[in-house]
């Protein structure tokens, strides 16, 4: 955020600077990570989520705090309405996106993975499922299932009646349940799968990876028309193994691969000739890799060099 509201400090300042700020700024900074997470889960884009936070701050700065009963709920209502407006515009923009679209990856702190519900809600796999919902359904699902808001609060945020919100929540829950990834993996299983994937990327040695690929594994990549990427999903253990064998990544350059936490789960940060070339978020279920989400679009890689805080 570069602009400032009429009330004092820039709300993008670190939490440690909020103590001497005015009440509006303190409230915004206190809930900023939550607001970012709401916007990001609705949009799948950190850049758009930050724009929504800026718009939310400008509106919050004009609110008479004496009329606000609960600051968190009021701020969530503002950010939800702004994100809904942005989401509807994004739907039109994504229709003209070059190649497959993947969410903008976030480098997250290791402790995010310890909150299983939060980690699943920001995972690449879940964000792709949320993309299949209508905008208002997505907002209702995120606010109810992830942030546990009551139906009256959600109704105010999305401009529907509580009974309509209940119907939307039921429909969205059923839709997501039919498509969401299933199964879990222990930390040891996740490490083993990620190490096998890393060896395959670094050396082309596939045997250990074949042992951990699920039969119906899916690989997707997003280059945004700027960098080479898969034109369509690659499905199945043989096809994904063949993809890696022929060189998913450049093999004529100096390449380094670093294990990282991407969107609350295991991932690999790939550098070619010292420059970030992309990230791969790896979905591990029941000890097997079921999904690999490769983002190479350079416009989506600004959030993989430093951790982004997400919160519920």
Coordinates of N, CA and C in Angstrom, one line a residue, residues 51-169:
X51 N -4.6 -4.9 -3.3 CA -5.4 -3.7 -3.8 C -6.7 -3.6 -3.1
X52 N -7.3 -4.8 -2.8 CA -8.6 -4.8 -2.0 C -8.3 -4.2 -0.6
X53 N -7.2 -4.6 0.0 CA -6.9 -4.1 1.3 C -6.7 -2.5 1.3
X54 N -6.1 -2.0 0.2 CA -6.0 -0.6 0.1 C -7.3 0.1 0.0
X55 N -8.2 -0.5 -0.8 CA -9.6 0.0 -0.9 C -10.3 -0.1 0.4
X56 N -10.1 -1.2 1.1 CA -10.7 -1.4 2.4 C -10.3 -0.3 3.4
X57 N -9.0 0.0 3.4 CA -8.4 1.0 4.3 C -9.0 2.3 4.1
X58 N -9.1 2.7 2.8 CA -9.6 4.0 2.4 C -11.1 4.2 2.9
X59 N -11.9 3.1 2.9 CA -13.3 3.2 3.3 C -13.3 3.2 4.9
X60 N -12.4 2.4 5.5 CA -12.4 2.3 6.9 C -12.0 3.6 7.5
X61 N -11.1 4.3 6.9 CA -10.6 5.6 7.4 C -11.7 6.6 7.5
X62 N -12.7 6.5 6.7 CA -13.8 7.4 6.8 C -15.0 7.0 7.7
X63 N -14.8 5.9 8.3 CA -15.9 5.4 9.2 C -15.9 6.1 10.6
X64 N -17.0 6.4 11.1 CA -17.2 6.9 12.4 C -17.1 5.8 13.4
X65 N -16.0 5.6 14.1 CA -15.8 4.4 14.9 C -16.8 4.4 16.1
X66 N -17.4 5.5 16.4 CA -18.4 5.4 17.5 C -19.7 4.6 17.1
X67 N -19.8 4.4 15.8 CA -21.0 3.6 15.3 C -20.7 2.2 15.1
X68 N -19.4 1.8 15.4 CA -19.0 0.4 15.1 C -19.0 -0.4 16.4
X69 N -19.9 -1.5 16.3 CA -20.0 -2.4 17.5 C -18.8 -3.3 17.6
X70 N -18.4 -3.9 16.5 CA -17.3 -4.9 16.5 C -16.4 -4.6 15.3
X71 N -15.2 -4.2 15.6 CA -14.3 -3.8 14.5 C -13.9 -4.9 13.5
X72 N -13.7 -6.1 14.1 CA -13.3 -7.2 13.2 C -14.4 -7.5 12.2
X73 N -15.6 -7.6 12.7 CA -16.7 -7.9 11.8 C -16.9 -6.8 10.7
X74 N -16.8 -5.6 11.2 CA -17.0 -4.5 10.3 C -16.0 -4.5 9.2
X75 N -14.7 -4.7 9.5 CA -13.6 -4.8 8.6 C -13.8 -5.9 7.6
X76 N -14.2 -7.1 8.1 CA -14.4 -8.2 7.3 C -15.5 -7.9 6.3
X77 N -16.6 -7.2 6.7 CA -17.6 -6.9 5.8 C -17.1 -6.0 4.7
X78 N -16.3 -5.0 5.0 CA -15.8 -4.1 4.0 C -14.9 -4.9 3.0
X79 N -14.0 -5.7 3.5 CA -13.1 -6.4 2.6 C -13.8 -7.4 1.7
X80 N -14.9 -8.0 2.3 CA -15.6 -9.0 1.5 C -16.3 -8.3 0.3
X81 N -16.9 -7.2 0.6 CA -17.6 -6.5 -0.5 C -16.6 -6.0 -1.6
X82 N -15.5 -5.5 -1.1 CA -14.5 -5.1 -2.1 C -13.9 -6.3 -2.9
X83 N -13.7 -7.4 -2.2 CA -13.2 -8.6 -2.9 C -14.2 -9.1 -3.9
X84 N -15.5 -9.1 -3.5 CA -16.6 -9.5 -4.5 C -16.6 -8.7 -5.7
X85 N -16.5 -7.4 -5.6 CA -16.4 -6.5 -6.8 C -15.2 -6.9 -7.6
X86 N -14.1 -7.1 -7.0 CA -12.8 -7.4 -7.7 C -13.0 -8.8 -8.4
X87 N -13.6 -9.8 -7.7 CA -13.7 -11.1 -8.2 C -14.6 -11.2 -9.4
X88 N -15.6 -10.4 -9.5 CA -16.5 -10.4 -10.7 C -15.7 -9.8 -11.8
X89 N -14.9 -8.8 -11.6 CA -14.1 -8.2 -12.7 C -13.0 -9.2 -13.1
X90 N -12.4 -9.9 -12.2 CA -11.4 -10.9 -12.5 C -11.9 -12.0 -13.4
X91 N -13.2 -12.4 -13.2 CA -13.7 -13.5 -14.0 C -13.7 -13.1 -15.4
X92 N -13.9 -11.9 -15.8 CA -13.9 -11.5 -17.2 C -12.4 -11.4 -17.6
X93 N -11.5 -11.0 -16.8 CA -10.1 -10.9 -17.2 C -9.5 -12.3 -17.4
X94 N -9.9 -13.3 -16.6 CA -9.3 -14.6 -16.7 C -9.8 -15.4 -17.9
X95 N -10.9 -14.9 -18.5 CA -11.4 -15.5 -19.7 C -10.4 -15.3 -20.9
X96 N -9.6 -14.2 -20.8 CA -8.6 -14.0 -21.8 C -7.2 -14.3 -21.4
X97 N -7.0 -15.0 -20.2 CA -5.7 -15.3 -19.7 C -5.1 -16.3 -20.7
X98 N -3.8 -16.2 -21.0 CA -3.1 -17.0 -21.9 C -2.6 -18.3 -21.2
X99 N -3.2 -19.5 -21.6 CA -2.8 -20.7 -21.0 C -3.6 -21.0 -19.7
X100 N -3.2 -22.1 -19.0 CA -3.9 -22.5 -17.8 C -3.6 -21.4 -16.7
X101 N -4.6 -21.2 -15.8 CA -4.4 -20.2 -14.7 C -4.2 -21.0 -13.4
X102 N -3.2 -20.6 -12.6 CA -3.0 -21.1 -11.3 C -3.0 -19.9 -10.3
X103 N -3.4 -20.1 -9.1 CA -3.3 -19.0 -8.1 C -1.9 -18.5 -7.9
X104 N -1.8 -17.3 -7.4 CA -0.5 -16.7 -7.1 C 0.1 -17.4 -5.9
X105 N 1.3 -18.0 -6.0 CA 1.8 -18.7 -4.8 C 2.3 -17.8 -3.7
X106 N 2.2 -18.2 -2.5 CA 2.7 -17.5 -1.4 C 3.8 -18.4 -0.6
X107 N 4.9 -17.8 -0.3 CA 5.8 -18.4 0.6 C 5.3 -18.2 2.0
X108 N 5.0 -19.3 2.7 CA 4.3 -19.1 4.1 C 5.2 -19.7 5.1
X109 N 5.0 -19.3 6.4 CA 5.8 -19.7 7.5 C 5.5 -21.2 7.8
X110 N 6.5 -21.9 8.4 CA 6.2 -23.4 8.7 C 5.0 -23.6 9.6
X111 N 4.8 -22.6 10.5 CA 3.7 -22.8 11.5 C 2.3 -22.8 10.8
X112 N 2.2 -22.3 9.6 CA 0.9 -22.3 8.9 C 0.4 -23.8 8.7
X113 N 1.4 -24.6 8.4 CA 1.0 -26.1 8.1 C 0.5 -26.7 9.4
X114 N 0.8 -26.2 10.6 CA 0.3 -26.8 11.8 C -1.2 -26.5 12.0
X115 N -1.7 -25.4 11.4 CA -3.2 -25.2 11.4 C -3.7 -25.8 10.2
X116 N -4.2 -27.1 10.3 CA -4.6 -27.9 9.2 C -5.7 -27.2 8.4
X117 N -6.7 -26.6 9.0 CA -7.8 -26.0 8.3 C -7.3 -24.8 7.5
X118 N -6.5 -24.0 8.1 CA -5.9 -22.8 7.4 C -5.1 -23.2 6.3
X119 N -4.2 -24.2 6.5 CA -3.3 -24.7 5.4 C -4.1 -25.2 4.2
X120 N -5.1 -26.0 4.5 CA -5.9 -26.5 3.4 C -6.7 -25.4 2.7
X121 N -7.1 -24.4 3.4 CA -7.9 -23.3 2.8 C -7.1 -22.5 1.9
X122 N -5.8 -22.3 2.1 CA -5.0 -21.5 1.2 C -4.2 -22.3 0.2
X123 N -4.3 -23.7 0.3 CA -3.6 -24.5 -0.6 C -4.0 -24.3 -2.1
X124 N -3.0 -24.6 -3.0 CA -3.3 -24.5 -4.4 C -4.5 -25.3 -4.8
X125 N -4.5 -26.5 -4.3 CA -5.6 -27.4 -4.7 C -7.0 -26.9 -4.3
X126 N -7.1 -26.3 -3.0 CA -8.4 -25.8 -2.6 C -8.7 -24.5 -3.3
X127 N -7.7 -23.6 -3.6 CA -8.0 -22.4 -4.3 C -8.5 -22.7 -5.7
X128 N -8.0 -23.8 -6.3 CA -8.5 -24.2 -7.7 C -10.0 -24.7 -7.6
X129 N -10.3 -25.4 -6.5 CA -11.7 -25.8 -6.3 C -12.6 -24.6 -6.1
X130 N -12.1 -23.6 -5.3 CA -12.9 -22.4 -5.1 C -13.2 -21.6 -6.4
X131 N -12.2 -21.7 -7.3 CA -12.4 -21.1 -8.6 C -13.7 -21.5 -9.3
X132 N -14.2 -22.7 -9.0 CA -15.3 -23.3 -9.7 C -16.6 -22.8 -9.1
X133 N -16.6 -22.0 -8.0 CA -17.8 -21.5 -7.4 C -18.1 -20.1 -8.0
X134 N -19.4 -19.8 -7.9 CA -19.8 -18.4 -8.3 C -19.3 -17.5 -7.2
X135 N -19.1 -16.2 -7.5 CA -18.5 -15.2 -6.6 C -19.1 -15.2 -5.2
X136 N -20.4 -15.1 -5.1 CA -21.1 -15.0 -3.8 C -21.0 -16.3 -3.1
X137 N -21.1 -17.4 -3.8 CA -20.9 -18.7 -3.2 C -19.5 -18.9 -2.6
X138 N -18.5 -18.4 -3.3 CA -17.2 -18.5 -2.8 C -17.0 -17.6 -1.5
X139 N -17.6 -16.4 -1.5 CA -17.5 -15.6 -0.4 C -18.1 -16.2 0.8
X140 N -19.3 -16.8 0.6 CA -20.0 -17.4 1.7 C -19.3 -18.6 2.2
X141 N -18.7 -19.4 1.3 CA -18.0 -20.6 1.8 C -16.7 -20.2 2.6
X142 N -16.0 -19.2 2.1 CA -14.8 -18.8 2.8 C -15.1 -18.3 4.2
X143 N -16.1 -17.4 4.3 CA -16.5 -16.8 5.5 C -17.0 -17.8 6.5
X144 N -17.8 -18.7 6.0 CA -18.4 -19.7 6.9 C -17.5 -20.8 7.3
X145 N -16.9 -21.5 6.3 CA -16.1 -22.7 6.5 C -14.7 -22.4 7.0
X146 N -14.1 -21.3 6.6 CA -12.8 -21.1 7.0 C -12.7 -20.1 8.2
X147 N -13.5 -19.1 8.2 CA -13.5 -18.1 9.3 C -14.6 -18.2 10.3
X148 N -15.5 -19.1 10.1 CA -16.6 -19.5 11.1 C -17.4 -18.3 11.5
X149 N -17.7 -17.4 10.5 CA -18.6 -16.3 10.8 C -20.1 -16.8 10.8
X150 N -20.9 -16.2 11.6 CA -22.3 -16.7 11.7 C -23.1 -16.1 10.5
X151 N -24.2 -16.7 10.2 CA -24.9 -16.4 9.0 C -25.4 -15.0 8.9
X152 N -25.7 -14.4 10.1 CA -26.1 -13.0 10.1 C -25.0 -12.1 9.6
X153 N -23.8 -12.3 10.1 CA -22.6 -11.5 9.7 C -22.3 -11.7 8.2
X154 N -22.4 -12.9 7.7 CA -22.2 -13.2 6.3 C -23.2 -12.5 5.5
X155 N -24.5 -12.5 5.9 CA -25.5 -11.9 5.2 C -25.3 -10.4 5.0
X156 N -24.8 -9.7 6.1 CA -24.5 -8.3 5.9 C -23.3 -8.1 5.0
X157 N -22.3 -9.0 5.0 CA -21.2 -8.9 4.1 C -21.5 -9.0 2.7
X158 N -22.4 -9.9 2.3 CA -22.6 -10.2 0.9 C -23.9 -9.6 0.4
X159 N -24.7 -9.0 1.3 CA -25.9 -8.3 0.9 C -27.1 -9.3 0.5
X160 N -27.1 -10.4 1.3 CA -28.2 -11.4 1.1 C -28.9 -11.6 2.4
X161 N -30.1 -12.2 2.4 CA -30.7 -12.5 3.7 C -30.0 -13.7 4.3
X162 N -30.2 -13.9 5.7 CA -29.6 -15.0 6.3 C -30.1 -16.4 5.8
X163 N -31.3 -16.5 5.4 CA -31.9 -17.7 4.8 C -31.2 -18.0 3.5
X164 N -31.0 -17.0 2.7 CA -30.4 -17.1 1.4 C -28.9 -17.6 1.5
X165 N -28.3 -17.0 2.6 CA -26.9 -17.3 2.8 C -26.8 -18.8 3.3
X166 N -27.7 -19.3 4.0 CA -27.7 -20.7 4.4 C -27.8 -21.6 3.2
X167 N -28.7 -21.2 2.3 CA -28.8 -22.0 1.0 C -27.5 -22.0 0.2
X168 N -26.9 -20.8 0.1 CA -25.6 -20.7 -0.6 C -24.5 -21.5 0.1
X169 N -24.5 -21.4 1.4 CA -23.5 -22.2 2.1 C -23.7 -23.7 1.9

